[in-house]
Tab-separated table of C-alpha atoms in Angstrom:
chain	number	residue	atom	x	y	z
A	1253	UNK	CA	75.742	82.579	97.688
A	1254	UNK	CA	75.165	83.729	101.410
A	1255	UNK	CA	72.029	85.625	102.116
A	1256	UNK	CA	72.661	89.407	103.405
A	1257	UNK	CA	70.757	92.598	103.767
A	1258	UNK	CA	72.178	95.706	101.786
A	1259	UNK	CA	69.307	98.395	103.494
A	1260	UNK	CA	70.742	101.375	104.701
A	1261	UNK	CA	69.548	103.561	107.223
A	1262	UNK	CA	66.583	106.030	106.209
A	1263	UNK	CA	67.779	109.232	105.194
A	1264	UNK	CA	65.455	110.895	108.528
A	1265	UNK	CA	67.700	108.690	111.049
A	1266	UNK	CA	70.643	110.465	110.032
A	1267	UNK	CA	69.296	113.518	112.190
A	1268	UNK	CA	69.122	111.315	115.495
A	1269	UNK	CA	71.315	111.417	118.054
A	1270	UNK	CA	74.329	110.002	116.492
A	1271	UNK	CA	74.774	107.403	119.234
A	1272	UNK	CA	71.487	105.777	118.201
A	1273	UNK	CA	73.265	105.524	114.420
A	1274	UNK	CA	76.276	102.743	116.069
A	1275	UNK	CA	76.744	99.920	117.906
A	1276	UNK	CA	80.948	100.349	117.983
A	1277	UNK	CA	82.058	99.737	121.711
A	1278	UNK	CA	83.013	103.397	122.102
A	1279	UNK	CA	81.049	106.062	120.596
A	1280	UNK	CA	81.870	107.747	117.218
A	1281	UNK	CA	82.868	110.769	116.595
A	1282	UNK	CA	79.726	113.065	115.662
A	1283	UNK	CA	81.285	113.706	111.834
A	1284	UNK	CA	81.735	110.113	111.468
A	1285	UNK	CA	78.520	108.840	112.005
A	1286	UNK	CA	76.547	107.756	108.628
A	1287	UNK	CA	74.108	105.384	107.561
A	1288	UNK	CA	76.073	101.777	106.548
A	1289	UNK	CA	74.392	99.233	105.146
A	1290	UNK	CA	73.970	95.708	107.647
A	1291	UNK	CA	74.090	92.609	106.056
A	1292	UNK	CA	74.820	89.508	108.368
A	1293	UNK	CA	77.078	87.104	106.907
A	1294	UNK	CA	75.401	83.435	107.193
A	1295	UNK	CA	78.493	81.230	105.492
A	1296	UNK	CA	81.585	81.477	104.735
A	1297	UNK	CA	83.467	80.793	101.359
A	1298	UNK	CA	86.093	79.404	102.656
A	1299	UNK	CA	87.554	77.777	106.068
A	1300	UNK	CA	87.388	80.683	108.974
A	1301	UNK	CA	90.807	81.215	110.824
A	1302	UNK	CA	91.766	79.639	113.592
A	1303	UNK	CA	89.400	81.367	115.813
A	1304	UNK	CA	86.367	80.917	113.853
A	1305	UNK	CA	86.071	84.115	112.447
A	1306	UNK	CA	86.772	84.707	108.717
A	1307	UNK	CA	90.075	87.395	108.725
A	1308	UNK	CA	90.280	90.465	106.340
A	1309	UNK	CA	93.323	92.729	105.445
A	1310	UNK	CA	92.950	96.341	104.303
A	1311	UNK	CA	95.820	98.331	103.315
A	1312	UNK	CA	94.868	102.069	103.331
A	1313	UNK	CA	92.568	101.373	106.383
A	1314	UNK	CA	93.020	104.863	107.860
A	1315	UNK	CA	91.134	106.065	104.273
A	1316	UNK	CA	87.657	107.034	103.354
A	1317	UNK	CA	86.456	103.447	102.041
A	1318	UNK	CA	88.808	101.963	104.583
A	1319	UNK	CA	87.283	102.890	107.546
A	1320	UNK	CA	83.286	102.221	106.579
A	1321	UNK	CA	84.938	98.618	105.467
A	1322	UNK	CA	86.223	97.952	108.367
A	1323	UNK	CA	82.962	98.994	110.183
A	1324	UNK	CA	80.892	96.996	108.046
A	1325	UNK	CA	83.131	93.955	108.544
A	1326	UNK	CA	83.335	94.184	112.213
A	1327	UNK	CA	79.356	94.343	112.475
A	1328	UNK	CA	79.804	91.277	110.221
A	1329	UNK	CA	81.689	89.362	112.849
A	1330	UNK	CA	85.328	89.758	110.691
A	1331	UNK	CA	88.581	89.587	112.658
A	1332	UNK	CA	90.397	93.083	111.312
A	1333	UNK	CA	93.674	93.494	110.202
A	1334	UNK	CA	94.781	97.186	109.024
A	1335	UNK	CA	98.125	97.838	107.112
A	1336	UNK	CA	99.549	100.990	107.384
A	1337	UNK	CA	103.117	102.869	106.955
A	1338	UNK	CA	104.989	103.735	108.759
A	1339	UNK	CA	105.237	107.712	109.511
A	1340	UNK	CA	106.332	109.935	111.865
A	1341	UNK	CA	102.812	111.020	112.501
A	1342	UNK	CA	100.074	108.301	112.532
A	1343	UNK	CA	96.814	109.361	110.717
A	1344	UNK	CA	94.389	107.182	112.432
A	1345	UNK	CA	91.380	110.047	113.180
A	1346	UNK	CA	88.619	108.015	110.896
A	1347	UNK	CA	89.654	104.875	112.670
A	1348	UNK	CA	89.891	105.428	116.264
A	1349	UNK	CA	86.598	104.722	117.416
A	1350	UNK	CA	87.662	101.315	116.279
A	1351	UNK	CA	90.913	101.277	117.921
A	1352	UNK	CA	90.254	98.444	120.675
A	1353	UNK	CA	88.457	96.013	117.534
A	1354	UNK	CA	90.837	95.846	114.763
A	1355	UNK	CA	94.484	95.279	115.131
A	1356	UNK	CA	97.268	97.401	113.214
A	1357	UNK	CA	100.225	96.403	111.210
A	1358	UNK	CA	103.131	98.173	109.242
A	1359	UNK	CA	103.421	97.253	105.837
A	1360	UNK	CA	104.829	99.374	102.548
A	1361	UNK	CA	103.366	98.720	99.228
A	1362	UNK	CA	106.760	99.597	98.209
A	1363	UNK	CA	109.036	97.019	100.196
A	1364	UNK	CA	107.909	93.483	99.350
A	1365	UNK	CA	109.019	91.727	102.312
A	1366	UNK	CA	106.915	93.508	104.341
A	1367	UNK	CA	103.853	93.140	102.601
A	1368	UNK	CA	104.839	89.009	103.053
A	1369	UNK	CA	105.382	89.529	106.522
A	1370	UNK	CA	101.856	91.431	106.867
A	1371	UNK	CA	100.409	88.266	105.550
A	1372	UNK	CA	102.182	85.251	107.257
A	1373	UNK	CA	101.144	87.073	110.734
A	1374	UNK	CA	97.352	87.978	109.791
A	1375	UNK	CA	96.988	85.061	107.886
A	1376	UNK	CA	93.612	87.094	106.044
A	1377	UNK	CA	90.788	85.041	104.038
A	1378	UNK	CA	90.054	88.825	101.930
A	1379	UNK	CA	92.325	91.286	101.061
A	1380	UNK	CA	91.423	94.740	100.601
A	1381	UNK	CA	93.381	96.838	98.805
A	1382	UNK	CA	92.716	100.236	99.028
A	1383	UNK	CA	96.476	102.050	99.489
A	1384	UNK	CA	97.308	104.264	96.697
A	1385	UNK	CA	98.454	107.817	96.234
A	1386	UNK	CA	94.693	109.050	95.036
A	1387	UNK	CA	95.014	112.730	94.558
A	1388	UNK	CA	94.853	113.221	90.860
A	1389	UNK	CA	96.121	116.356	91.015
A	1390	UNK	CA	99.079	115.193	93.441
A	1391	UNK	CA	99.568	112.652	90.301
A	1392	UNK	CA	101.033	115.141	87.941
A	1393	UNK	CA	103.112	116.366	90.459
A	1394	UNK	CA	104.718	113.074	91.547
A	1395	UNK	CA	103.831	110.425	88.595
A	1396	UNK	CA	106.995	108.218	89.324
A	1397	UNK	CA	106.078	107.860	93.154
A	1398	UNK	CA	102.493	107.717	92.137
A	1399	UNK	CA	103.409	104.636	89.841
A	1400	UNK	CA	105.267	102.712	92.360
A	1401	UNK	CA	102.629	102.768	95.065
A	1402	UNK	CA	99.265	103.040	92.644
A	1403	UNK	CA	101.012	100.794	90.088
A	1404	UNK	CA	103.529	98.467	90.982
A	1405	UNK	CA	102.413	98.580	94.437
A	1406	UNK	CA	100.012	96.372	93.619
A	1407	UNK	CA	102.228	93.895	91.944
A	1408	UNK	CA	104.223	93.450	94.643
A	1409	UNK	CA	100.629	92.509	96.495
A	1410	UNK	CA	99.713	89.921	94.302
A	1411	UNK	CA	102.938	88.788	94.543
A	1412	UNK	CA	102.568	88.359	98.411
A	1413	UNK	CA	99.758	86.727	97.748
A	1414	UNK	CA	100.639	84.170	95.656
A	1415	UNK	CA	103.694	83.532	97.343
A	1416	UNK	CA	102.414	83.253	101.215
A	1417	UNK	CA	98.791	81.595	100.196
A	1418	UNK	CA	97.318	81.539	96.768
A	1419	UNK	CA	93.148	80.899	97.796
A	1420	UNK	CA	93.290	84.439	99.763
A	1421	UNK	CA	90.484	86.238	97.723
A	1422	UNK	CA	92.022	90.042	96.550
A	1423	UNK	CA	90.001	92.942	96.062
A	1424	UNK	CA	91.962	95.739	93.855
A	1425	UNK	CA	90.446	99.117	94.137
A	1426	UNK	CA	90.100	100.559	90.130
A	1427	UNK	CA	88.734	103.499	89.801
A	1428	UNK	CA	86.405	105.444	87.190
A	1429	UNK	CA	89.565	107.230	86.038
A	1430	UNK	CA	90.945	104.857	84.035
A	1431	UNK	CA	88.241	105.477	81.538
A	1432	UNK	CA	89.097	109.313	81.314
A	1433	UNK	CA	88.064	110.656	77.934
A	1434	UNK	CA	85.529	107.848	77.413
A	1435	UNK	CA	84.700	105.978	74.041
A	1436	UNK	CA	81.054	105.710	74.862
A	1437	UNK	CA	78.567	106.835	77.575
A	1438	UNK	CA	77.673	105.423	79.609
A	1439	UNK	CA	81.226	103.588	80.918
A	1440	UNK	CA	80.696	99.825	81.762
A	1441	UNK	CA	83.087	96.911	81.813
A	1442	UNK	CA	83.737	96.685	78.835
A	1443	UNK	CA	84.257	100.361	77.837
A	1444	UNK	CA	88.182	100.862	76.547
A	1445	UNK	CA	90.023	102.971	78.947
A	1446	UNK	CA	91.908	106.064	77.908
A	1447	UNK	CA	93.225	107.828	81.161
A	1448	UNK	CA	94.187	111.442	81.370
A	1449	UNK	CA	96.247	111.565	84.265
A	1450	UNK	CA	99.373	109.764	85.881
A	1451	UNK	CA	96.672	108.428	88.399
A	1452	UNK	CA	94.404	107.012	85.939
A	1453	UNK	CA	97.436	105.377	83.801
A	1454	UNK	CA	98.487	103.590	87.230
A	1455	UNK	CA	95.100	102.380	88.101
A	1456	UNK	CA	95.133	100.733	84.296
A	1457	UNK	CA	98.081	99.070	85.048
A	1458	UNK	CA	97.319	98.252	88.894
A	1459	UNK	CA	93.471	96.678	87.025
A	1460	UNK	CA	95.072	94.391	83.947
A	1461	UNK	CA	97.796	93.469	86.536
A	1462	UNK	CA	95.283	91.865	88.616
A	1463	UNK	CA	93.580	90.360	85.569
A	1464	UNK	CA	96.464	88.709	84.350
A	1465	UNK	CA	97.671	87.174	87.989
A	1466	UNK	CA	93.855	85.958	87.952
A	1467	UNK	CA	93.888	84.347	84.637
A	1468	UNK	CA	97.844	83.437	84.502
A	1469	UNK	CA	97.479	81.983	88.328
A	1470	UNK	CA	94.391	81.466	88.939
A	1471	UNK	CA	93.641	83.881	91.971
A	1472	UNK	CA	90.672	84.685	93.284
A	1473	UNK	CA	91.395	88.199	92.035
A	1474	UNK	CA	88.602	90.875	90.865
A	1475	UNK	CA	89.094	94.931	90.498
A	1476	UNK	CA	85.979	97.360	91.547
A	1477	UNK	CA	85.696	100.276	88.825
A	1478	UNK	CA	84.336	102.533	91.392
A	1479	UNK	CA	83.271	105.715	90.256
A	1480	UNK	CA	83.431	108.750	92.471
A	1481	UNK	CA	82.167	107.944	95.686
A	1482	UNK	CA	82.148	110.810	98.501
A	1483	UNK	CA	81.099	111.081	102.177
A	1484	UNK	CA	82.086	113.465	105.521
A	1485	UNK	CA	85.372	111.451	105.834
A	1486	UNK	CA	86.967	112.114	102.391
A	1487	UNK	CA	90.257	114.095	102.075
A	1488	UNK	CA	89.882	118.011	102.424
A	1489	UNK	CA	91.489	118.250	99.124
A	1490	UNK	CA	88.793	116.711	97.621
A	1491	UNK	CA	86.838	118.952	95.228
A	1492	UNK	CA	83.269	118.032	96.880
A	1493	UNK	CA	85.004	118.242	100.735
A	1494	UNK	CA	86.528	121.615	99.363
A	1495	UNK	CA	82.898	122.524	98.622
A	1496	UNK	CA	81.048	120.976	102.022
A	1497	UNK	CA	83.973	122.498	103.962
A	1498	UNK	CA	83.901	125.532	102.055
A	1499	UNK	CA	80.179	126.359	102.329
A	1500	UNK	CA	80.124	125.457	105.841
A	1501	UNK	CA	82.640	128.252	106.382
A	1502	UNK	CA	81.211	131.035	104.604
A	1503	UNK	CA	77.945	129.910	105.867
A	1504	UNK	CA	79.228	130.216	109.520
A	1505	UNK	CA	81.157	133.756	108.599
A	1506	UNK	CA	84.657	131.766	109.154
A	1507	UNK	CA	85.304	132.409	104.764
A	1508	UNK	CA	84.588	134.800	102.186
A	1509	UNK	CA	85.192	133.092	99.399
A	1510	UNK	CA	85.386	129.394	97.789
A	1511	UNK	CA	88.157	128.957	94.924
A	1512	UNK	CA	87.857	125.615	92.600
A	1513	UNK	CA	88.816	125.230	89.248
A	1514	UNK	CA	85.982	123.477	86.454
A	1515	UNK	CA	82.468	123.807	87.262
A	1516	UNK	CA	81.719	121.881	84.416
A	1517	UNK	CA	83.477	118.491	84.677
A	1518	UNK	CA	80.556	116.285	85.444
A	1519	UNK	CA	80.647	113.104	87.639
A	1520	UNK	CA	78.773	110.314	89.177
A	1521	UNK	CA	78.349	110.448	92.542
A	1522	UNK	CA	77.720	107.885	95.442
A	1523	UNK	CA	78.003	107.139	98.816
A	1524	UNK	CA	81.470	105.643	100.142
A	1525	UNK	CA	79.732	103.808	103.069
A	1526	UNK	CA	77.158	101.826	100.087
A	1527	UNK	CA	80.323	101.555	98.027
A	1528	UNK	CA	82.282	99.368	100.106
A	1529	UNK	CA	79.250	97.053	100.746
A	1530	UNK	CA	80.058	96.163	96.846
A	1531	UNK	CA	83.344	95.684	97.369
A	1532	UNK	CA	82.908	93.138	99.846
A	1533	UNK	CA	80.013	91.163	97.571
A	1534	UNK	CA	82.425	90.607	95.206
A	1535	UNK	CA	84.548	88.128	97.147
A	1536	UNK	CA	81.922	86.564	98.244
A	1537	UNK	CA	81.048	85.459	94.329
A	1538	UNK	CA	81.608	81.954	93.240
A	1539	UNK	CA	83.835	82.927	90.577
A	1540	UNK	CA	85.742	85.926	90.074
A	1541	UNK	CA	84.811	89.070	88.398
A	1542	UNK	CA	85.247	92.713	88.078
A	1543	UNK	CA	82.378	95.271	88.242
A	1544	UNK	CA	81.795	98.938	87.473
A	1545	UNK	CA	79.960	100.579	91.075
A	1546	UNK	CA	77.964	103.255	90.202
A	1547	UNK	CA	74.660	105.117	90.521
A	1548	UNK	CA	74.267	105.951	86.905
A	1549	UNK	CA	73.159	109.320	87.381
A	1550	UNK	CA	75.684	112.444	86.686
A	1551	UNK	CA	76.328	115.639	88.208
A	1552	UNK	CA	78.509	118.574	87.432
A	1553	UNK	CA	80.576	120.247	89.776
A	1554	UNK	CA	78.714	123.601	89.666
A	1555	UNK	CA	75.728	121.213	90.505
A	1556	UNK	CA	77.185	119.934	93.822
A	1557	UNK	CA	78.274	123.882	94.229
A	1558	UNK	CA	74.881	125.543	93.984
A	1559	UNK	CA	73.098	122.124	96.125
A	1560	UNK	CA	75.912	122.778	98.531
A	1561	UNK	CA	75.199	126.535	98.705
A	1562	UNK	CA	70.816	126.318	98.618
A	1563	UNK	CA	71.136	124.048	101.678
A	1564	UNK	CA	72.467	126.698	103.638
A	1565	UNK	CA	70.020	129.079	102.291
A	1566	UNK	CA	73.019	131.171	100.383
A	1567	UNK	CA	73.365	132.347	96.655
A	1568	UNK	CA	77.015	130.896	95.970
A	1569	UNK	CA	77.452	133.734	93.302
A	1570	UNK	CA	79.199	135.779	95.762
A	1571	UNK	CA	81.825	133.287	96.586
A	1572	UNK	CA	82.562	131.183	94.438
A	1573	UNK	CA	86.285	131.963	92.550
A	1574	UNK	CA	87.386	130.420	89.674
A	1575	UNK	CA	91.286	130.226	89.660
A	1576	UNK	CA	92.666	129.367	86.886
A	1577	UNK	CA	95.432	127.020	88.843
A	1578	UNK	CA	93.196	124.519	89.628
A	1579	UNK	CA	92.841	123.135	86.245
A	1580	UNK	CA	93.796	119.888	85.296
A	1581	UNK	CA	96.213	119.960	82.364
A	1582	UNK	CA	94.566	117.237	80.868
A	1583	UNK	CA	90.648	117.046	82.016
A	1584	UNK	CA	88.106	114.428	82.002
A	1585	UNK	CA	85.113	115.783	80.919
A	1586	UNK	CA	82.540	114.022	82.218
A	1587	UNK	CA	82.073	110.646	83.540
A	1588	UNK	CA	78.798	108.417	83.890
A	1589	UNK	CA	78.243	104.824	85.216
A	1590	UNK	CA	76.793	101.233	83.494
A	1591	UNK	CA	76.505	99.538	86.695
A	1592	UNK	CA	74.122	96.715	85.318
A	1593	UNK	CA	76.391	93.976	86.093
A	1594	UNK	CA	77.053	94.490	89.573
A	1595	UNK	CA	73.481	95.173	90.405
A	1596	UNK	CA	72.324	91.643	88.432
A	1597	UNK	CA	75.446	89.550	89.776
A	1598	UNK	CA	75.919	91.827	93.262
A	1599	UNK	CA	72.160	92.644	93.793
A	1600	UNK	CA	73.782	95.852	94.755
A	1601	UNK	CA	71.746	99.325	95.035
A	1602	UNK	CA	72.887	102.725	95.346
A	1603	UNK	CA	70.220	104.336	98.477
A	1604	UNK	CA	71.845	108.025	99.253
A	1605	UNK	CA	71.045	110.150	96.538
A	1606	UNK	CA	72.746	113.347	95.235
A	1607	UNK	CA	71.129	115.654	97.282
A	1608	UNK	CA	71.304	113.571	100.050
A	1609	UNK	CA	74.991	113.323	100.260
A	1610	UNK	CA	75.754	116.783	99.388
A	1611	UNK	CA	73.368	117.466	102.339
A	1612	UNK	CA	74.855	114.939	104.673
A	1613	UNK	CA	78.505	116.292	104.017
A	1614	UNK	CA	77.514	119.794	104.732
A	1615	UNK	CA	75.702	119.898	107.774
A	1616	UNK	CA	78.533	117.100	108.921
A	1617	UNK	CA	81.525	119.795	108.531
A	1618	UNK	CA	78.865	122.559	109.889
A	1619	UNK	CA	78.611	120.642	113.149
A	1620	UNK	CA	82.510	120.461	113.327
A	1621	UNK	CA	83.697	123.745	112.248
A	1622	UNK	CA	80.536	124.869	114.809
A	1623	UNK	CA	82.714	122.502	117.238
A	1624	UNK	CA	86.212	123.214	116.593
A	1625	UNK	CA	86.990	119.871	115.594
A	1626	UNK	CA	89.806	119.569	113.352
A	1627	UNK	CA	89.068	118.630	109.734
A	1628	UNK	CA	89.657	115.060	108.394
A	1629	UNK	CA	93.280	114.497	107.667
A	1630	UNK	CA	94.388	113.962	103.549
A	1631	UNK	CA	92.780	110.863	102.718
A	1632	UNK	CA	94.422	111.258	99.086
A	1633	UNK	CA	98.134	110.515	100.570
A	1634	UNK	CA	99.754	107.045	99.996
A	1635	UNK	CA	98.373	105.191	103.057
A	1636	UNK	CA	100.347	101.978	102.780
C-alpha cells in the first residue's frame, strides 16, 4: 500500500483569495474553488502507460465527483481521459479550467462499441465510472432510459473491460439509494438493500453486476456505496443546491420564496471533493472490495433549510413553500452511514462538516448570483 496524505484544506483557507486555493495552470472559476484533499502517489499498482504516468478514465467527467477526481488525479501526476456524449451542446463548465490537462473522448454507455473504442485509444490503468442518469426524481419519469444507462450501462462497461484488457481496475459508483427503506440503522455493507425508486433499483443491479464480473472473472472490480455527498458544483436540481441557490436569492432580494417538498427525509451528508479521495483508495487496495463512504452523522432536510437560512442571518419561515408536487411517490425516510470499513481498510476521514458545507455552498452561489455567473449546468443528466 502506497503512502498518501488525505488532509484537506482548513476550513479558514476557504475565505482566501481563491487563487491561493489551486495550482491548475489557469485559474478556477471563483464557485469552483474548494478545499481537495493532496495525497502524492509514491507507487504504482500496476505498470504506468507508455509515458510513465499511470492513465485513468472517467465517464461522467463533466459531473460533480467527476470534476474534483479529475483534479485530484492531475495533482497526482495521472494522465486524464474524460468520456462524454455526444450532444448538441457540450456541458463542460465544471471542467474547463482543466481543459488544456485532460483530454476528451465520446463514448455512450449505451452503444458498446464505443465504449471499446474509448478504451483501445486511452488504454486507462483505473476506470471511473461515474455516468448515470442520477436525478431520482427524473427516475420515475424515465425508468426504462434510466435502466439502460444506470443499469445496463454498466454492463456493457465491464464488458469493455474484459474484452479490451481484463487487469484495468473499475470503480462503479453505488449509491446510498439502493438501501432505501433500510432493514437496520445504521446502513453498512452488509445491510440488504430495498430501493424505492427506479434509480435505486438500477444502482442494485449496476452494484451485484459488478460483483458478479469480479467474482465470475476475476476483475479488479469494487462499487463505492456513497451516501449523499454535496458541494457548489452539484446539479441545481438538487434539493441542497435548490436550498444554497435558493437562500442566496432571497437573501440578495432576487426570490421571495423557496418551494421543496419533505423537510423531514433525513440524510447523511459529505463533501464530494473528500468523497472522491475514497474512491480512488479503493483501487489502489491489494484486493478488491466494496465500501460504504459516509460521515455517519444525519441531517434532515429542514436542518440544511434553517443552517442554510441562519447563515444569512434570515428566519426561513417566510419563504419556505411546501408543494405538494415535489414528493416522491415512494420516499426514503431517512438514511445514515456505517462507514467503519472504509475508514479501517481506506484510512479514510470525512473533514467538512455539516455546517461547513451548507456554509461553503451558500456563500459560493452568493458570490455568483452577486456576479451574474450562470448557475452550474444539471449534473443529474446522463453524462455518458
Amino acid at each position: 500500500m502506497r503512502e498518501y496524505r488525505t488532509d484537506a484544506l482548513p476550513v479558514e483557507e476557504r475565505r482566501q483569495d481563491p487563487a491561493a486555493l489551486t495550482s491548475c495552470r489557469r485559474p478556477i472559476p471563483t464557485d469552483q474553488v474548494h478545499p481537495l484533499p493532496a495525497p502524492r502517489v509514491q507507487d504504482a499498482h500496476d505498470t504506468p502507460g507508455m509515458n510513465g504516468q499511470r492513465t485513468a478514465l472517467i465517464t461522467g467527467i463533466t459531473g460533480q465527483d467527476g470534476s474534483y477526481l479529475a483534479e485530484f488525479l492531475l495533482e497526482n501526476g495521472y494522465e486524464v481521459w474524460g468520456m462524454m456524449r455526444r450532444a448538441s451542446t457540450e456541458n463542460v463548465e465544471r471542467i474547463a479550467h482543466l481543459a488544456d490537462r485532460i483530454t476528451l473522448v465520446q463514448g455512450d454507455l449505451l452503444d458498446q462499441l464505443s465504449l471499446i473504442r474509448v478504451l483501445e485509444e486511452a488504454r486507462p490503468n483505473e476506470v471511473y465510472n461515474f455516468a448515470a442518469q442520477s436525478f431520482v426524481p427524473t427516475s420515475w419519469r424515465q425508468p426504462v432510459l434510466t435502466a439502460e444507462f444506470t443499469a445496463v450501462g454498466v454492463t456493457r462497461m465491464l464488458e469493455a473491460v474484459r474484452a479490451v484488457d481484463p487487469s484495468i481496475r473499475f470503480y462503479q459508483a453505488s449509491s446510498s439509494e439502493m438501501f432505501g427503506q433500510a432493514a437496520e440503522t445504521p446502513q453498512s455493507e452488509t445491510t440488504p438493500f430495498h430501493p424505492r425508486s427506479p434509480y435505486g433499483v438500477a444502482k442494485v443491479y449496476a452494484h451485484f453486476a459488478t460483483l458478479n464480473y469480479r467474482e465470475s472473472y476475476g476483475l479488479f472490480a469494487v462499487s463505492g456505496i456513497l451516501f449523499n455527498h454535496e458541494s457548489p458544483r452539484r446539479g441545481i436540481e438538487f434539493v441542497t443546491r435548490k436550498i444554497s441557490d435558493g437562500v442566496a436569492r432571497i437573501k440578495l432580494g432576487l426570490s421571495t420564496e423557496l418551494r421543496l417538498g419533505n423537510l423531514d427525509a433525513k440524510r447523511d451528508w459529505g463533501f464530494a471533493g473528500e468523497y472522491v479521495v475514497a474512491t480512488w483508495l479503493m483501487l489502489q487496495q491489494d484486493e478488491p472490495r466494496d465500501y460504504v463512504i459516509a460521515t455517519g452523522v444525519q441531517h434532515s432536510v429542514r436542518d440544511f433549510v434553517e443552517a442554510a437560512f441562519e447563515h444569512v442571518g434570515l428566519d426561513p419561515d417566510p419563504y419556505v413553500v411546501i408543494d405538494p408536487d415535489l414528493i416522491r411517490p415512494a420516499e426514503v425516510d431517512e438514511l445514515v452511514g456505517d462507514a467503519s470499513r472504509g475508514r479501517g481498510e481506506l484510512g479514510w476521514e470525512p473533514r467538512i462538516s455539516f455546517r461547513e458545507l451548507v456554509e461553503m455552498m451558500v456563500d459560493s452561489d452568493l458570490g455568483r448570483l452577486s456576479t451574474g455567473l450562470p448557475a452550474s449546468a444539471r449534473a443529474g443528466e446522463a453524462s455518458a
